[in-house]
Amino acid sequence: MSLSNKIYSLFKNKYILILTISLSIFIGVAGAQEDVSCYHCHTKVVTEFRNNIHYDKGFTCADCHGGSTKSNNSVISDSVMSGDFVGRPTRNHITDICSKCHIKETEDYKTSIHWDAIQKGHPDAATCTDCHGIHDIRAIKDPDSSSNHQNSPATCAKCHSNKEMMSAWYYGIKTDRFDTYKESFHWRALDKGYTLVATCADCHENHKTKSHTDPTSSTYTENLPKTCGKENCHVGVNFDAKVAGGLVHDKESLHTAELKWNKTDMDPHMKDYFLGPFDLAYWIAIFFKILTTTVIGFFTGMVILDFLSRLKIQRRF
Amino acid sequence: MSRQKSIEVLESKKNGERNMDEIYFKRFTFNQLAQHWAMIGSFMLLVISGMPLKFPDAWWSPVIVNLLGGFAMRTQIHHAAGIGMVILGVYHVAYHVFVDKESLLDRKVWPTLKDAKDFWQTIMFYLGKAQAPKYGRYSWKEKFDYWGAFWGMVMLCVTGLIMLYPFKAMEVIPYAYVHLSTIVHTDEALLATLFIFIVHWWNVHYSPEVFPMSKAWLTGNLSEKQMKHEHPLEYEEAMRQTNEKGDNSSISK
């Protein structure tokens, strides 16, 4: 009996066959865990990295962190952490790593107010990883990505609704930006699952985020008509810069269907614009509130009276 | 808004075999009925597709939006039904001003002094201190329904069109009024919805007088009993005119 026949007869026993197959699957799975070096110690990080778009494209730890690409199973990873290895890049060096490939994006980012703040030493100013994630960077189109279009409000609010983070460094940044965005139809539609609406990055730019006082900013008053009228948004409409200026982050917005009732609190420059001469719009709005209340109140009263009178007069005819 | 010079008294032909005694009074023409049906259809669509936006934070808001097929579909339904209602309004005015031959001033929908008296008498009647007022062709409630709907249609159509084309509108009117129209539109819509659901439906559906409903909106006719009860003055006038004409043979009494 030759050897191959022996092996063949061995596999005739189905228990041995099943055992062999499950063992090979186990080895396959266990081996798959090993395809990223550093897994033995940095299990959590590597697990996150498996969701990373860069993992899908075949990048490894060393592509960002530097050092050796060689898999290392020893306790102290001398060879991995050799050379240009950077364990935890500081905030102002993260762009150096990303810019190795994403040159255009880094260039754009370096014109932003976030980069300015980092240059000035702000401890928390946003850099690549704050919006895109650190080890779980996903593709922009992935709905779970923090830099996905519809997740942009939540991602920006992480910092911009944080009072300590905003006020500790610079008092000019308002923390109600997400709350005031929630007053807009953009948010109301987004909240109801209609994603074809403007979120933060659509108006403020994703990488070239600048202060609205900067004349090159997309949210500079004079540039707003262009920003609102950009492709896929309000194309071809005749925007007045002043109109666009009031659209999103203010309670007196076209998009909120609510008048600010305390009209004395209103910005004096905008008051004329929103309320017209003699605060006419305000008084007309009041008139309609009163009209609705009185008409419904009065006629509901009539219906109730009618009903009560029938309790007395059982049959009127 | 009736075009009748003399009030038509119709013999019921279809039901003739069943009840020879029954006569019907023509209340609405088919044209008027069709307008009312179109109004019901567009109004209901507008309420269902509009209220989720008036109350975006209510629990039922996303439920309705999803049932309508998503937010974009909700918007399209609202716009389509709204434009339908604008067309209906234009048709109504055009028909009853230009096509209807009856002189505008002779129409019975105009409010009169008698309506004010009837209004007061109604309250007194509800309080048990007076007899029920006797109405002619249209009671003050019906006139209020009509003119309320007329006012609401004008307000909602105008503000709706402004919101549909805000930037076109801004070439003509200042921004303040574009902004205002969102408030006027939703306020008026809420008023109309509550008025129809509470007051109008009480008068024509829920009230024990008509429950489960007055069939005039389907047939356009009123029975003699209804006519005597709801529009006694018109009934008397109809009887007087038919007697004068001498064709009371057509009424099988």
XYZ file of C-alpha atoms in Angstrom:
570
model
C 0.000 0.000 0.000
C 1.504 3.256 -1.096
C 1.637 6.350 1.083
C -0.998 8.213 -0.906
C -3.393 5.359 -0.483
C -2.727 5.396 3.235
C -3.558 9.088 3.406
C -6.613 8.532 1.245
C -7.910 5.788 3.504
C -7.219 8.017 6.506
C -9.544 10.691 5.075
C -12.225 8.086 4.574
C -12.786 8.420 8.269
C -15.054 11.472 8.294
C -13.999 12.513 11.823
C -10.452 12.939 10.726
C -11.651 14.825 7.649
C -13.696 17.264 9.727
C -10.833 17.687 12.182
C -8.408 18.482 9.389
C -10.731 21.031 7.777
C -11.506 22.830 11.052
C -7.833 22.865 11.978
C -6.898 24.445 8.668
C -9.652 27.059 9.075
C -8.383 27.821 12.584
C -4.842 28.210 11.354
C -6.136 30.457 8.543
C -8.018 32.699 10.990
C -5.179 32.818 13.460
C -2.779 33.547 10.667
C -4.986 36.360 9.381
C -4.622 38.105 12.731
C -0.918 38.051 12.150
C -1.011 39.930 8.861
C -0.495 43.194 10.730
C 2.667 43.302 12.731
C 2.376 44.743 16.272
C -0.872 42.809 16.806
C 0.504 40.898 19.783
C 0.817 43.947 21.979
C -1.317 46.615 20.278
C -4.363 44.402 19.881
C -6.958 47.162 20.308
C -5.243 49.558 17.949
C -4.774 46.905 15.299
C -8.412 45.835 15.622
C -9.402 49.444 14.939
C -6.942 49.560 12.080
C -8.753 46.654 10.399
C -11.669 49.054 9.722
C -9.249 51.504 8.191
C -9.457 52.179 4.468
C -5.644 52.104 4.454
C -5.722 48.516 5.748
C -7.934 47.559 2.801
C -5.444 49.194 0.464
C -2.590 47.189 2.010
C -0.844 49.733 4.193
C 0.836 48.671 7.429
C 1.680 50.313 10.751
C 5.112 51.258 9.544
C 3.733 53.338 6.679
C 2.616 55.960 9.205
C 4.700 55.184 12.281
C 7.922 54.456 10.494
C 10.385 51.829 11.687
C 10.679 48.282 10.443
C 7.881 46.476 8.622
C 9.139 43.124 9.768
C 6.663 41.079 11.793
C 7.868 40.738 15.330
C 6.727 38.272 17.921
C 9.265 39.017 20.613
C 8.273 40.898 23.750
C 10.417 43.937 23.116
C 10.080 45.052 19.513
C 13.519 46.461 19.050
C 13.637 46.057 15.320
C 10.151 47.501 14.734
C 10.830 50.659 16.705
C 14.087 51.261 14.921
C 15.027 54.027 12.533
C 12.498 56.779 11.880
C 9.867 55.243 14.186
C 7.402 57.715 15.707
C 5.157 56.239 18.380
C 2.820 59.120 18.972
C 3.253 62.058 16.591
C 2.522 65.434 18.197
C -0.361 67.531 16.960
C 1.772 69.680 14.688
C 3.531 66.643 13.156
C 0.457 64.634 12.170
C 0.195 66.590 8.928
C 3.779 65.571 8.093
C 2.687 61.940 8.076
C -0.516 62.451 6.048
C 1.155 64.811 3.596
C 3.433 61.989 2.431
C 0.490 60.925 0.248
C -2.313 63.486 0.641
C -0.395 66.483 -0.625
C -3.310 68.566 -1.936
C -5.403 68.030 1.204
C -2.540 68.980 3.495
C -1.837 72.088 1.439
C -5.500 73.123 1.749
C -5.538 72.318 5.444
C -2.483 74.477 6.067
C -4.452 77.560 4.936
C -7.132 76.854 7.569
C -7.719 78.530 10.894
C -7.221 75.164 12.568
C -3.606 75.020 11.370
C -3.096 78.648 12.400
C -4.236 77.737 15.894
C -1.893 74.758 16.014
C 0.981 76.969 14.891
C 0.136 79.334 17.743
C 0.270 76.395 20.139
C -3.416 75.713 20.728
C -3.463 72.358 22.562
C -6.704 71.062 20.980
C -7.005 72.652 17.527
C -8.217 70.183 14.934
C -5.770 68.320 12.764
C -6.307 65.444 10.293
C -7.062 62.796 12.909
C -9.699 64.805 14.778
C -12.079 64.641 11.846
C -10.926 61.492 10.052
C -10.177 59.327 13.082
C -6.834 58.007 14.232
C -6.637 54.280 13.570
C -10.158 53.767 12.222
C -9.948 56.126 9.272
C -12.762 55.123 6.964
C -13.532 56.085 3.394
C -15.403 59.380 3.141
C -18.378 57.617 1.541
C -18.634 55.073 4.389
C -21.726 56.080 6.437
C -19.818 55.187 9.613
C -16.973 57.546 8.803
C -16.801 60.544 11.105
C -15.888 62.688 8.116
C -18.852 61.421 6.093
C -21.057 64.262 4.825
C -23.980 63.516 7.108
C -21.798 62.966 10.189
C -20.056 66.286 9.772
C -22.310 68.167 12.287
C -21.636 65.644 15.060
C -17.917 65.535 14.261
C -17.507 69.321 14.345
C -19.695 69.593 17.452
C -17.311 67.256 19.297
C -15.064 70.280 19.731
C -17.222 73.240 18.764
C -19.963 72.509 21.319
C -17.379 71.950 24.026
C -17.321 75.091 26.154
C -14.007 74.360 27.874
C -12.236 73.613 24.635
C -13.591 76.692 22.874
C -13.267 79.257 25.621
C -10.052 78.099 27.269
C -7.987 79.356 24.420
C -9.932 81.984 22.557
C -13.147 83.606 23.709
C -14.405 84.609 20.266
C -15.644 81.147 19.285
C -19.339 80.555 19.949
C -20.352 77.126 21.230
C -23.968 77.345 20.002
C -23.043 76.687 16.362
C -24.505 73.168 16.300
C -27.605 74.300 18.219
C -28.223 77.165 15.818
C -27.593 74.871 12.863
C -30.336 72.679 14.324
C -32.753 75.581 13.797
C -32.207 75.395 10.065
C -34.108 73.411 7.470
C -30.781 71.855 6.497
C -30.637 70.059 9.840
C -34.356 69.285 9.980
C -34.125 67.560 6.623
C -30.869 65.783 7.546
C -32.425 64.625 10.815
C -35.298 63.086 8.842
C -32.869 61.140 6.697
C -32.672 63.471 3.695
C -28.931 63.691 3.216
C -28.806 65.988 0.191
C -28.481 69.082 2.379
C -25.676 71.335 3.476
C -23.761 70.244 6.566
C -20.858 72.089 8.233
C -18.161 71.280 5.708
C -20.306 72.235 2.712
C -20.295 75.906 3.696
C -17.165 76.159 5.849
C -15.035 73.954 3.566
C -13.599 70.702 4.832
C -9.888 71.480 4.676
C -9.777 75.217 3.959
C -11.849 76.079 7.042
C -11.360 79.781 7.718
C -12.799 82.478 9.927
C -15.791 84.298 8.465
C -13.806 87.524 8.902
C -11.127 86.310 6.480
C -11.881 87.729 3.005
C -10.735 84.474 1.381
C -13.113 82.403 3.505
C -16.091 80.691 1.916
C -18.226 82.097 4.733
C -17.000 85.677 4.333
C -20.186 87.705 3.748
C -19.209 88.752 0.224
C -18.389 85.154 -0.731
C -21.610 83.656 0.659
C -23.675 83.956 -2.527
C -21.042 81.860 -4.292
C -20.917 79.327 -1.460
C -24.694 78.898 -1.275
C -24.984 78.802 -5.048
C -22.331 76.173 -5.595
C -22.856 73.015 -7.590
C -25.517 70.597 -6.281
C -26.836 73.311 -3.933
C -28.797 76.469 -4.773
C -27.478 76.789 -8.290
C -28.481 79.799 -10.318
C -30.396 81.648 -7.633
C -29.826 85.311 -7.272
C -28.345 85.632 -3.786
C -28.016 88.852 -1.956
C -24.980 88.594 0.339
C -27.043 89.973 3.203
C -29.732 87.331 2.762
C -27.249 84.513 2.675
C -25.623 85.993 5.763
C -28.758 85.412 7.807
C -29.585 81.993 6.560
C -28.110 79.362 8.757
C -26.803 80.215 12.184
C -29.292 82.820 13.316
C -32.661 82.400 14.906
C -34.151 85.086 12.677
C -33.509 82.858 9.707
C -35.606 82.397 6.605
C -35.287 78.719 7.325
C -36.720 78.592 10.831
C -40.270 79.863 10.410
C -39.874 81.556 13.772
C -39.593 85.202 14.568
C -37.406 86.157 17.424
C -40.074 87.448 19.800
C -37.747 89.657 21.697
C -37.204 92.057 18.835
C -35.250 94.472 21.011
C -32.512 91.827 21.262
C -32.067 91.706 17.533
C -28.903 92.872 15.855
C -29.712 96.493 14.896
C -28.106 96.078 11.476
C -30.242 93.069 10.695
C -33.448 94.328 12.326
C -34.554 96.465 9.394
C -33.774 93.660 7.074
C -35.727 91.027 8.941
C -38.642 93.092 10.193
C -39.069 95.756 7.542
C -40.148 99.342 8.228
C -41.936 99.967 11.570
C -41.220 96.314 12.499
C -44.129 95.551 10.171
C -43.258 91.878 9.755
C -43.264 91.518 13.526
C -46.727 93.023 13.901
C -48.160 90.997 11.030
C -46.803 87.840 12.643
C -48.416 88.869 15.949
C -51.682 89.533 14.098
C -51.729 86.016 12.687
C -50.933 84.440 16.035
C -53.865 86.333 17.585
C -56.146 85.550 14.647
C -55.481 81.815 14.863
C -55.959 81.716 18.617
C -59.163 83.760 18.702
C -60.887 82.113 15.735
C -60.156 78.584 16.918
C -60.888 79.459 20.535
C -64.169 81.167 19.722
C -65.515 78.551 17.352
C -64.477 75.648 19.552
C -66.429 77.444 22.275
C -69.436 77.607 19.946
C -69.193 73.885 19.245
C -69.049 73.164 22.971
C -72.041 75.471 23.611
C -73.935 73.767 20.805
C -73.152 70.389 22.345
C -74.168 71.469 25.841
C -77.427 72.992 24.619
C -78.309 69.609 23.108
C -78.031 67.987 26.497
C -80.908 70.221 27.602
C -82.998 70.094 24.461
C -83.005 66.434 23.554
C -84.647 66.809 20.183
C -84.717 70.098 18.464
C -86.841 68.939 15.600
C -72.680 81.134 -5.075
C -75.695 79.569 -6.644
C -76.612 80.507 -10.159
C -80.239 79.765 -9.604
C -82.602 82.612 -10.456
C -85.531 80.668 -9.184
C -84.855 77.897 -6.788
C -85.092 74.545 -8.400
C -87.317 71.983 -6.828
C -86.473 68.591 -8.126
C -88.611 65.566 -8.023
C -86.655 62.566 -7.014
C -86.810 60.295 -10.014
C -84.435 57.582 -8.983
C -86.119 57.041 -5.683
C -89.550 57.568 -7.163
C -90.702 54.019 -6.718
C -89.529 53.822 -3.170
C -91.046 56.966 -1.803
C -93.306 59.052 -3.962
C -93.660 61.681 -1.274
C -90.010 62.608 -1.139
C -88.832 65.719 -2.956
C -85.300 67.029 -3.127
C -84.004 70.571 -3.208
C -81.044 71.390 -5.391
C -78.394 72.793 -3.080
C -75.152 72.546 -5.050
C -74.496 72.181 -8.758
C -72.186 69.411 -9.945
C -69.560 72.074 -10.628
C -69.667 73.180 -7.009
C -69.552 69.585 -5.766
C -66.535 68.808 -7.940
C -64.751 71.900 -6.635
C -65.446 70.767 -3.072
C -64.111 67.269 -3.805
C -60.953 68.670 -5.383
C -60.609 70.900 -2.330
C -60.953 67.931 0.043
C -58.341 65.942 -1.883
C -55.738 68.681 -2.088
C -56.409 69.929 1.440
C -55.944 66.490 3.004
C -52.709 65.899 1.093
C -51.435 69.306 2.145
C -52.287 68.762 5.811
C -50.703 65.306 5.893
C -47.561 66.390 4.080
C -47.307 69.793 5.768
C -47.912 69.141 9.443
C -44.771 66.996 9.921
C -42.823 70.109 8.985
C -44.843 72.408 11.248
C -44.125 70.063 14.160
C -40.761 68.533 13.211
C -39.974 67.354 16.738
C -43.243 65.491 17.341
C -42.978 61.703 17.520
C -45.446 61.303 14.643
C -43.540 63.635 12.337
C -40.937 61.112 11.062
C -43.628 58.401 11.012
C -45.729 60.401 8.555
C -42.714 61.479 6.515
C -41.645 57.839 6.154
C -45.173 56.729 5.288
C -45.226 59.367 2.550
C -42.055 57.894 1.095
C -39.319 60.046 2.560
C -38.619 63.706 2.944
C -38.101 64.493 -0.729
C -41.362 62.785 -1.617
C -43.136 64.695 1.152
C -41.949 67.935 -0.398
C -43.032 66.892 -3.875
C -46.476 65.842 -2.651
C -46.890 69.135 -0.809
C -45.829 71.189 -3.821
C -48.021 69.239 -6.240
C -51.096 69.410 -4.003
C -50.393 73.076 -3.327
C -50.253 73.906 -7.017
C -53.461 71.911 -7.454
C -55.091 74.075 -4.826
C -53.846 77.279 -6.465
C -55.379 76.140 -9.753
C -58.619 75.290 -7.964
C -58.714 78.746 -6.371
C -58.089 80.485 -9.689
C -60.740 78.345 -11.352
C -63.243 79.087 -8.600
C -62.834 82.847 -8.821
C -62.704 82.862 -12.616
C -65.798 80.687 -12.930
C -67.957 82.500 -10.445
C -66.931 85.952 -11.586
C -66.775 85.566 -15.379
C -68.811 82.503 -16.325
C -71.606 82.569 -13.790
C -74.198 84.926 -15.239
C -75.824 85.956 -11.962
C -74.933 89.499 -10.940
C -72.160 89.536 -8.368
C -74.136 91.691 -5.969
C -77.127 89.350 -6.061
C -75.095 86.414 -4.780
C -76.384 85.079 -1.510
C -72.925 84.540 0.029
C -72.334 88.197 0.897
C -72.554 88.837 4.626
C -75.644 90.866 5.615
C -76.963 92.550 8.731
C -79.235 89.570 9.243
C -76.165 87.356 9.687
C -74.969 89.496 12.590
C -78.416 89.213 14.187
C -78.510 85.452 13.490
C -75.061 85.127 15.018
C -76.248 86.765 18.246
C -79.453 84.769 18.231
C -77.449 81.542 17.843
C -75.497 82.258 21.005
C -78.744 83.129 22.815
C -80.257 79.913 21.471
C -77.329 77.863 22.771
C -77.852 79.491 26.147
C -81.546 78.608 25.994
C -82.770 82.200 25.819
C -84.086 82.403 22.266
C -85.552 80.420 19.399
C -83.196 78.993 16.798
C -82.591 81.553 14.046
C -84.253 80.941 10.690
C -81.755 80.818 7.860
C -82.094 81.589 4.204
C -79.962 79.908 1.572
C -76.735 80.260 3.584
C -76.515 80.518 7.357
C -73.925 82.772 8.961
C -71.864 79.689 9.811
C -71.773 78.633 6.175
C -70.864 82.133 5.063
C -68.074 82.192 7.627
C -66.871 78.794 6.372
C -66.833 80.086 2.822
C -65.141 83.410 3.464
C -62.758 81.838 5.969
C -61.697 79.336 3.335
C -61.470 82.140 0.771
C -59.180 84.222 3.009
C -57.141 81.172 3.934
C -56.740 80.149 0.289
C -55.471 83.601 -0.661
C -53.052 83.725 2.276
C -51.761 80.170 1.837
C -51.452 80.322 -1.945
C -49.588 83.635 -1.903
C -47.214 82.746 0.933
C -46.785 79.234 -0.442
C -45.736 80.545 -3.837
C -43.353 82.988 -2.157
C -41.719 80.107 -0.291
C -41.626 77.965 -3.433
C -39.787 80.729 -5.304
C -38.149 82.807 -2.557
C -35.487 84.326 -4.761
C -37.918 85.239 -7.507
C -40.106 86.811 -4.838
C -37.186 88.803 -3.471
C -36.890 90.604 -6.784
C -40.267 92.159 -5.981
C -40.639 92.214 -2.207
C -38.119 92.760 0.584
C -36.608 89.840 2.448
C -38.644 90.672 5.540
C -41.801 89.479 3.805
C -40.266 86.275 2.471
C -39.330 85.500 6.029
C -42.780 86.525 7.208
C -44.540 84.252 4.739
C -43.151 81.157 6.483
C -44.854 82.319 9.667
C -48.101 83.346 7.987
C -48.221 80.117 5.976
C -47.856 77.769 8.935
C -50.127 79.832 11.190
C -52.871 79.993 8.575
C -52.452 76.302 7.821
C -52.852 75.422 11.472
C -55.918 77.659 11.686
C -57.475 76.079 8.602
C -56.724 72.535 9.765
C -58.132 73.056 13.249
C -61.158 74.914 11.883
C -61.991 72.159 9.404
C -61.362 69.297 11.829
C -63.217 70.841 14.753
C -65.810 73.346 13.556
C -66.625 72.353 9.983
C -66.741 68.635 10.764
C -68.894 69.297 13.805
C -71.375 71.140 11.624
C -71.503 68.604 8.815
C -70.485 65.282 10.422
C -70.514 65.006 14.185
C -73.439 67.178 15.161
C -76.442 65.013 16.131
C -78.493 66.945 13.566
C -76.566 65.459 10.670
C -74.636 62.490 12.093
C -73.048 60.568 10.440
C -73.000 63.209 7.724
C -75.005 65.557 5.613
C -75.091 63.927 2.182
C -75.338 67.266 0.382
C -71.611 67.094 -0.385
C -72.110 63.876 -2.343
C -75.511 64.355 -3.982
C -75.879 68.115 -4.003
C -79.450 67.730 -2.784
C -81.282 68.357 0.452
C -84.386 66.494 1.527
C -87.540 68.451 2.301
C -87.148 67.676 6.000
C -83.569 68.946 6.042
C -84.568 71.962 3.999
C -87.379 72.935 6.383
C -85.104 72.506 9.338
C -81.880 74.062 8.104
C -83.021 76.664 5.586
C -86.651 77.502 6.430
C -86.621 80.890 4.713
C -85.248 79.436 1.498
C -87.823 76.655 1.732
C -90.664 79.129 2.021
C -89.266 81.147 -0.886
C -88.981 78.027 -3.018
C -92.539 77.016 -2.254
C -93.830 80.536 -3.006
C -92.012 80.618 -6.355
C -93.210 77.178 -7.390
C -96.787 78.065 -6.489
C -96.562 81.318 -8.460
C -95.301 79.465 -11.484
C -98.220 77.126 -11.065
C -96.238 74.041 -11.803
C -96.777 72.534 -8.398
C -98.092 69.549 -10.263
C -94.501 68.430 -10.396
C -94.479 68.142 -6.646
C -96.247 65.068 -5.512
C -97.379 66.105 -2.106
